[in-house]
GROMACS .gro file of C-alpha atoms in nm:
model
  317
    1MET     CA    1   9.470   7.183  12.399
    2LYS     CA    2   9.710   7.305  12.130
    3ILE     CA    3   9.581   7.532  11.852
    4THR     CA    4   9.674   7.279  11.591
    5GLU     CA    5   9.482   7.008  11.775
    6GLN     CA    6   9.177   7.235  11.798
    7ILE     CA    7   9.191   7.301  11.427
    8GLU     CA    8   9.229   6.927  11.345
    9LYS     CA    9   8.923   6.835  11.558
   10ALA     CA   10   8.700   7.121  11.444
   11LYS     CA   11   8.424   7.044  11.193
   12LYS     CA   12   8.380   7.410  11.100
   13THR     CA   13   8.561   7.743  11.106
   14LEU     CA   14   8.648   7.847  11.462
   15PHE     CA   15   8.611   8.187  11.624
   16SER     CA   16   8.890   8.358  11.820
   17PHE     CA   17   8.999   8.706  11.912
   18GLU     CA   18   9.285   8.905  12.056
   19ILE     CA   19   9.279   9.132  12.363
   20LEU     CA   20   9.500   9.404  12.497
   21PRO     CA   21   9.622   9.383  12.856
   22PRO     CA   22   9.502   9.678  13.065
   23LEU     CA   23   9.737   9.964  13.121
   24LYS     CA   24   9.904   9.985  13.459
   25GLY     CA   25   9.656  10.097  13.719
   26GLU     CA   26   9.352   9.969  13.536
   27ASN     CA   27   9.127   9.694  13.673
   28ILE     CA   28   9.116   9.348  13.516
   29LYS     CA   29   8.737   9.356  13.559
   30ASN     CA   30   8.729   9.593  13.264
   31LEU     CA   31   8.901   9.327  13.057
   32PHE     CA   32   8.651   9.061  13.174
   33ASN     CA   33   8.365   9.293  13.077
   34HIS     CA   34   8.515   9.300  12.729
   35ILE     CA   35   8.559   8.924  12.709
   36ASP     CA   36   8.235   8.803  12.876
   37PRO     CA   37   7.998   8.884  12.582
   38LEU     CA   38   8.225   8.712  12.332
   39MET     CA   39   8.222   8.387  12.522
   40GLU     CA   40   7.874   8.326  12.378
   41PHE     CA   41   8.049   8.217  12.057
   42LYS     CA   42   8.272   7.960  12.228
   43PRO     CA   43   8.621   8.072  12.124
   44PRO     CA   44   8.867   7.782  12.180
   45PHE     CA   45   9.146   8.033  12.242
   46ILE     CA   46   9.211   8.401  12.315
   47ASP     CA   47   9.530   8.583  12.224
   48VAL     CA   48   9.687   8.817  12.480
   49THR     CA   49   9.912   9.085  12.328
   50TYR     CA   50  10.223   9.228  12.487
   51HIS     CA   51  10.323   9.587  12.428
   52ARG     CA   52  10.676   9.672  12.530
   53GLU     CA   53  10.739   9.959  12.763
   54GLU     CA   54  10.785  10.309  12.628
   55TYR     CA   55  11.005  10.570  12.791
   56VAL     CA   56  11.032  10.947  12.820
   57TYR     CA   57  11.331  11.140  12.957
   58LYS     CA   58  11.252  11.403  13.212
   59ASN     CA   59  11.482  11.686  13.307
   60ARG     CA   60  11.575  11.656  13.677
   61GLY     CA   61  11.682  12.021  13.688
   62ASN     CA   62  12.051  11.957  13.754
   63GLY     CA   63  12.148  11.894  13.392
   64LEU     CA   64  12.068  11.523  13.418
   65LEU     CA   65  11.786  11.335  13.255
   66GLU     CA   66  11.578  11.072  13.425
   67ARG     CA   67  11.429  10.790  13.224
   68LYS     CA   68  11.067  10.722  13.316
   69SER     CA   69  10.859  10.428  13.198
   70ILE     CA   70  10.521  10.508  13.046
   71ARG     CA   71  10.232  10.309  12.895
   72LYS     CA   72  10.341   9.983  13.050
   73ARG     CA   73  10.098   9.694  13.001
   74PRO     CA   74  10.191   9.451  13.275
   75GLY     CA   75  10.053   9.114  13.360
   76THR     CA   76  10.049   8.911  13.037
   77VAL     CA   77  10.135   8.589  13.221
   78GLY     CA   78   9.889   8.667  13.499
   79ILE     CA   79   9.612   8.760  13.249
   80CYS     CA   80   9.667   8.433  13.062
   81ALA     CA   81   9.625   8.243  13.386
   82ALA     CA   82   9.316   8.444  13.476
   83ILE     CA   83   9.157   8.375  13.131
   84LYS     CA   84   9.232   8.004  13.159
   85ASN     CA   85   9.088   7.990  13.508
   86ARG     CA   86   8.778   8.202  13.454
   87TYR     CA   87   8.670   8.084  13.107
   88GLU     CA   88   8.839   7.740  13.070
   89VAL     CA   89   8.975   7.827  12.727
   90GLU     CA   90   9.326   7.841  12.599
   91ALA     CA   91   9.510   8.175  12.639
   92VAL     CA   92   9.782   8.244  12.385
   93PRO     CA   93  10.041   8.493  12.506
   94HIS     CA   94  10.243   8.699  12.261
   95ILE     CA   95  10.613   8.651  12.326
   96ILE     CA   96  10.818   8.936  12.182
   97CYS     CA   97  11.183   9.018  12.127
   98GLY     CA   98  11.164   9.381  12.224
   99GLY     CA   99  11.225   9.464  12.587
  100PHE     CA  100  11.352   9.122  12.697
  101ASN     CA  101  11.686   8.953  12.718
  102LYS     CA  102  11.710   8.573  12.669
  103GLU     CA  103  11.703   8.497  13.038
  104GLU     CA  104  11.389   8.702  13.096
  105THR     CA  105  11.227   8.525  12.803
  106GLU     CA  106  11.322   8.183  12.940
  107ASN     CA  107  11.180   8.270  13.286
  108ALA     CA  108  10.851   8.391  13.127
  109LEU     CA  109  10.823   8.065  12.927
  110ILE     CA  110  10.890   7.858  13.236
  111ASP     CA  111  10.609   8.043  13.419
  112LEU     CA  112  10.376   7.980  13.133
  113ASP     CA  113  10.468   7.613  13.122
  114PHE     CA  114  10.404   7.580  13.496
  115LEU     CA  115  10.059   7.732  13.441
  116GLY     CA  116   9.971   7.472  13.179
  117ILE     CA  117   9.970   7.727  12.894
  118GLN     CA  118  10.055   7.529  12.586
  119ASN     CA  119  10.042   7.786  12.304
  120VAL     CA  120  10.256   8.094  12.230
  121LEU     CA  121  10.278   8.340  11.942
  122VAL     CA  122  10.635   8.452  11.887
  123LEU     CA  123  10.693   8.797  11.736
  124GLN     CA  124  10.972   9.052  11.696
  125GLY     CA  125  10.749   9.325  11.839
  126ASP     CA  126  10.744   9.689  11.750
  127ALA     CA  127  11.015   9.943  11.773
  128ILE     CA  128  10.988  10.205  12.045
  129LYS     CA  129  10.831  10.516  11.903
  130THR     CA  130  11.144  10.719  11.981
  131GLU     CA  131  11.359  10.480  11.781
  132PRO     CA  132  11.377  10.486  11.397
  133MET     CA  133  11.405  10.107  11.380
  134PHE     CA  134  11.383   9.802  11.606
  135VAL     CA  135  11.669   9.772  11.854
  136PRO     CA  136  11.699   9.454  12.060
  137GLU     CA  137  11.785   9.448  12.427
  138PRO     CA  138  12.143   9.359  12.528
  139GLU     CA  139  12.159   8.979  12.529
  140GLY     CA  140  11.816   8.972  12.363
  141HIS     CA  141  11.683   8.851  12.028
  142LYS     CA  142  11.680   9.073  11.720
  143TYR     CA  143  11.450   8.853  11.505
  144ALA     CA  144  11.141   8.644  11.571
  145SER     CA  145  11.326   8.345  11.419
  146GLU     CA  146  11.586   8.368  11.699
  147LEU     CA  147  11.307   8.382  11.960
  148LEU     CA  148  11.140   8.081  11.792
  149GLY     CA  149  11.470   7.897  11.822
  150GLN     CA  150  11.475   7.955  12.198
  151VAL     CA  151  11.124   7.822  12.239
  152LYS     CA  152  11.212   7.514  12.033
  153ASP     CA  153  11.524   7.462  12.246
  154LEU     CA  154  11.304   7.461  12.558
  155ASN     CA  155  11.071   7.208  12.388
  156ASN     CA  156  11.380   6.992  12.352
  157GLY     CA  157  11.490   7.041  12.712
  158ILE     CA  158  11.768   7.279  12.619
  159TYR     CA  159  11.796   7.571  12.865
  160LEU     CA  160  12.035   7.865  12.872
  161ASP     CA  161  12.220   7.705  13.165
  162GLU     CA  162  12.407   7.428  12.979
  163GLU     CA  163  12.501   7.260  13.308
  164LEU     CA  164  12.142   7.163  13.387
  165LEU     CA  165  12.107   6.788  13.382
  166ASN     CA  166  11.788   6.602  13.288
  167ALA     CA  167  11.604   6.926  13.231
  168SER     CA  168  11.235   6.886  13.162
  169PRO     CA  169  11.127   6.983  12.810
  170THR     CA  170  10.832   7.215  12.756
  171ASP     CA  171  10.564   7.141  12.497
  172PHE     CA  172  10.464   7.468  12.339
  173CYS     CA  173  10.265   7.491  12.018
  174ILE     CA  174  10.427   7.788  11.842
  175GLY     CA  175  10.256   8.040  11.622
  176VAL     CA  176  10.427   8.301  11.401
  177ALA     CA  177  10.305   8.601  11.205
  178GLY     CA  178  10.238   8.612  10.830
  179TYR     CA  179  10.191   8.914  10.609
  180PRO     CA  180   9.952   8.885  10.311
  181GLU     CA  181  10.079   9.227  10.195
  182LYS     CA  182  10.438   9.137  10.300
  183HIS     CA  183  10.631   9.263  10.604
  184TYR     CA  184  10.724   9.628  10.554
  185THR     CA  185  11.102   9.551  10.594
  186ALA     CA  186  11.099   9.282  10.324
  187PRO     CA  187  11.211   9.398   9.977
  188ASN     CA  188  10.949   9.178   9.810
  189MET     CA  189  10.705   8.897   9.884
  190LYS     CA  190  10.936   8.619   9.769
  191ASN     CA  191  11.199   8.734  10.021
  192ASP     CA  192  10.930   8.755  10.294
  193LEU     CA  193  10.807   8.401  10.223
  194LYS     CA  194  11.166   8.273  10.233
  195TYR     CA  195  11.198   8.375  10.598
  196LEU     CA  196  10.846   8.252  10.684
  197LYS     CA  197  10.940   7.915  10.537
  198MET     CA  198  11.254   7.919  10.743
  199LYS     CA  199  11.047   7.966  11.064
  200VAL     CA  200  10.815   7.682  10.968
  201ASP     CA  201  11.115   7.458  10.898
  202MET     CA  202  11.249   7.556  11.242
  203GLY     CA  203  10.928   7.431  11.402
  204ALA     CA  204  10.652   7.693  11.382
  205ASP     CA  205  10.318   7.505  11.407
  206TYR     CA  206  10.080   7.768  11.266
  207ILE     CA  207  10.060   8.116  11.115
  208VAL     CA  208   9.832   8.411  11.207
  209THR     CA  209   9.818   8.684  10.946
  210GLN     CA  210   9.836   9.056  10.982
  211MET     CA  211   9.495   9.227  10.929
  212PHE     CA  212   9.382   9.265  10.569
  213PHE     CA  213   9.067   9.405  10.409
  214ASP     CA  214   9.088   9.239  10.066
  215ASN     CA  215   9.038   8.863  10.082
  216SER     CA  216   9.207   8.807   9.747
  217LYS     CA  217   9.533   8.905   9.921
  218TYR     CA  218   9.483   8.631  10.180
  219PHE     CA  219   9.396   8.366   9.925
  220GLU     CA  220   9.700   8.459   9.713
  221PHE     CA  221   9.921   8.452  10.023
  222VAL     CA  222   9.793   8.106  10.118
  223ASP     CA  223   9.858   7.978   9.762
  224ASN     CA  224  10.206   8.127   9.759
  225CYS     CA  225  10.282   7.967  10.099
  226ARG     CA  226  10.167   7.624   9.980
  227ASN     CA  227  10.379   7.662   9.665
  228GLU     CA  228  10.679   7.730   9.890
  229GLY     CA  229  10.610   7.415  10.093
  230ILE     CA  230  10.450   7.593  10.390
  231ASN     CA  231  10.181   7.354  10.493
  232VAL     CA  232  10.090   7.458  10.846
  233PRO     CA  233   9.746   7.616  10.921
  234ILE     CA  234   9.720   7.984  10.816
  235ILE     CA  235   9.475   8.177  11.029
  236PRO     CA  236   9.334   8.502  10.881
  237GLY     CA  237   9.346   8.807  11.107
  238LEU     CA  238   9.055   9.052  11.069
  239LYS     CA  239   8.984   9.398  11.208
  240PRO     CA  240   8.655   9.585  11.163
  241LEU     CA  241   8.701   9.958  11.098
  242THR     CA  242   8.530  10.154  11.372
  243SER     CA  243   8.611  10.518  11.284
  244LYS     CA  244   8.672  10.747  10.988
  245ARG     CA  245   9.030  10.818  11.100
  246GLN     CA  246   9.134  10.454  11.070
  247ILE     CA  247   9.140  10.462  10.690
  248SER     CA  248   9.455  10.679  10.719
  249VAL     CA  249   9.595  10.556  11.052
  250LEU     CA  250   9.591  10.177  10.986
  251PRO     CA  251   9.783  10.189  10.654
  252ARG     CA  252  10.046  10.407  10.811
  253PHE     CA  253  10.100  10.192  11.123
  254PHE     CA  254  10.045   9.846  10.982
  255HIS     CA  255  10.161   9.894  10.619
  256ILE     CA  256   9.838   9.764  10.465
  257ASP     CA  257   9.605   9.875  10.191
  258ILE     CA  258   9.238   9.975  10.232
  259PRO     CA  259   9.033   9.877   9.924
  260GLU     CA  260   8.895  10.171   9.729
  261ALA     CA  261   8.533  10.073   9.781
  262LEU     CA  262   8.579  10.051  10.159
  263ALA     CA  263   8.783  10.370  10.186
  264ASP     CA  264   8.529  10.564   9.975
  265ALA     CA  265   8.240  10.435  10.182
  266ILE     CA  266   8.407  10.525  10.511
  267GLU     CA  267   8.513  10.866  10.385
  268SER     CA  268   8.157  10.952  10.292
  269CYS     CA  269   8.021  10.872  10.636
  270LYS     CA  270   7.881  11.163  10.834
  271ASP     CA  271   8.021  11.034  11.164
  272ASN     CA  272   8.209  10.751  11.332
  273ALA     CA  273   7.894  10.566  11.421
  274GLN     CA  274   7.807  10.528  11.052
  275ALA     CA  275   8.167  10.434  10.977
  276LYS     CA  276   8.152  10.164  11.238
  277GLU     CA  277   7.837  10.012  11.080
  278ILE     CA  278   8.011   9.996  10.745
  279GLY     CA  279   8.327   9.853  10.891
  280VAL     CA  280   8.138   9.578  11.072
  281GLU     CA  281   7.934   9.491  10.761
  282TRP     CA  282   8.252   9.476  10.547
  283THR     CA  283   8.412   9.236  10.794
  284ILE     CA  284   8.097   9.017  10.806
  285GLN     CA  285   8.109   8.980  10.426
  286GLN     CA  286   8.489   8.912  10.441
  287SER     CA  287   8.422   8.649  10.707
  288LYS     CA  288   8.148   8.472  10.511
  289GLU     CA  289   8.375   8.434  10.212
  290LEU     CA  290   8.664   8.311  10.423
  291MET     CA  291   8.441   8.059  10.598
  292ALA     CA  292   8.302   7.938  10.266
  293LYS     CA  293   8.653   7.874  10.140
  294GLY     CA  294   8.757   7.680  10.447
  295ALA     CA  295   8.956   7.920  10.666
  296PRO     CA  296   9.046   7.721  10.981
  297VAL     CA  297   8.984   8.001  11.224
  298LEU     CA  298   8.863   8.361  11.200
  299HIS     CA  299   9.081   8.564  11.435
  300TYR     CA  300   8.958   8.916  11.521
  301TYR     CA  301   9.171   9.206  11.646
  302SER     CA  302   8.944   9.364  11.898
  303MET     CA  303   9.169   9.655  11.995
  304GLY     CA  304   9.000   9.657  12.333
  305LYS     CA  305   8.647   9.704  12.195
  306SER     CA  306   8.418   9.398  12.210
  307ASP     CA  307   8.098   9.533  12.063
  308PRO     CA  308   8.207   9.534  11.692
  309VAL     CA  309   8.340   9.186  11.721
  310TYR     CA  310   8.025   9.078  11.899
  311SER     CA  311   7.808   9.207  11.613
  312ILE     CA  312   8.025   9.022  11.361
  313ALA     CA  313   8.024   8.695  11.556
  314LYS     CA  314   7.650   8.721  11.613
  315ALA     CA  315   7.600   8.730  11.239
  316LEU     CA  316   7.832   8.432  11.175
  317PHE     CA  317   7.862   8.193  11.464
   0.00000   0.00000   0.00000
């Protein structure tokens, strides 16, 4: 079932979460051990992220450098199929621009369509750590809007091979990202909303937000979206803090603010265990307010750790 259909049929706020594919060489059983406890709360869908490959250059000793792939997270398509088969819930793969050309993207979408996977989240993806800014692959997409356009083309039966006759259309429900504190490359929120509206006008069906820790920013973002004529569901993304270090790491990597009260509380903790308790309780209170004000889904960024999300869901769902 499509995400939008699940939201329409729901009589209350839904629970969902996002998982990281295991690194190359790791066992998928570890991933199932992470997911299994959270199935108690009947998530209608689970997001599966995709992290592009990273590279290092090693000296071969003859004056030449050899490029070696590191930190590859393979298997997003396979993991989505495994989730759908094991848990009978929808798996939502992240489709990113970085690391793929258009043909590779089309082939991945065809595989997903064959597997009966109806939902995708289209994203630009992160720049490689060794690059100062995002660089697309040759014959790849630079912006999420371009990637969205390719998915919509497939939904209309338009493939890269223009000579295909009577090509079967796909039927993907397409999600895009939203930024309550604006995307870091946008000069201001109005500019950011202009491009979000463009993606919705192109055919995006729903929005999932970047993590935030101040609900007022989400509510203001939703109001601004509605004023711009963006009327698709806007799903809040939430992340419980689990360590003292995160109050400095998350703002740097995700370009978000940590409220003073939360930052002060975490900073005063004697250890990470205490910080985790505060982080979980903060997210529970966030979630209660969001539910009370009619958020369609609460979507949790698990970062590969199910126990904080379990504690939150146990208190709410």
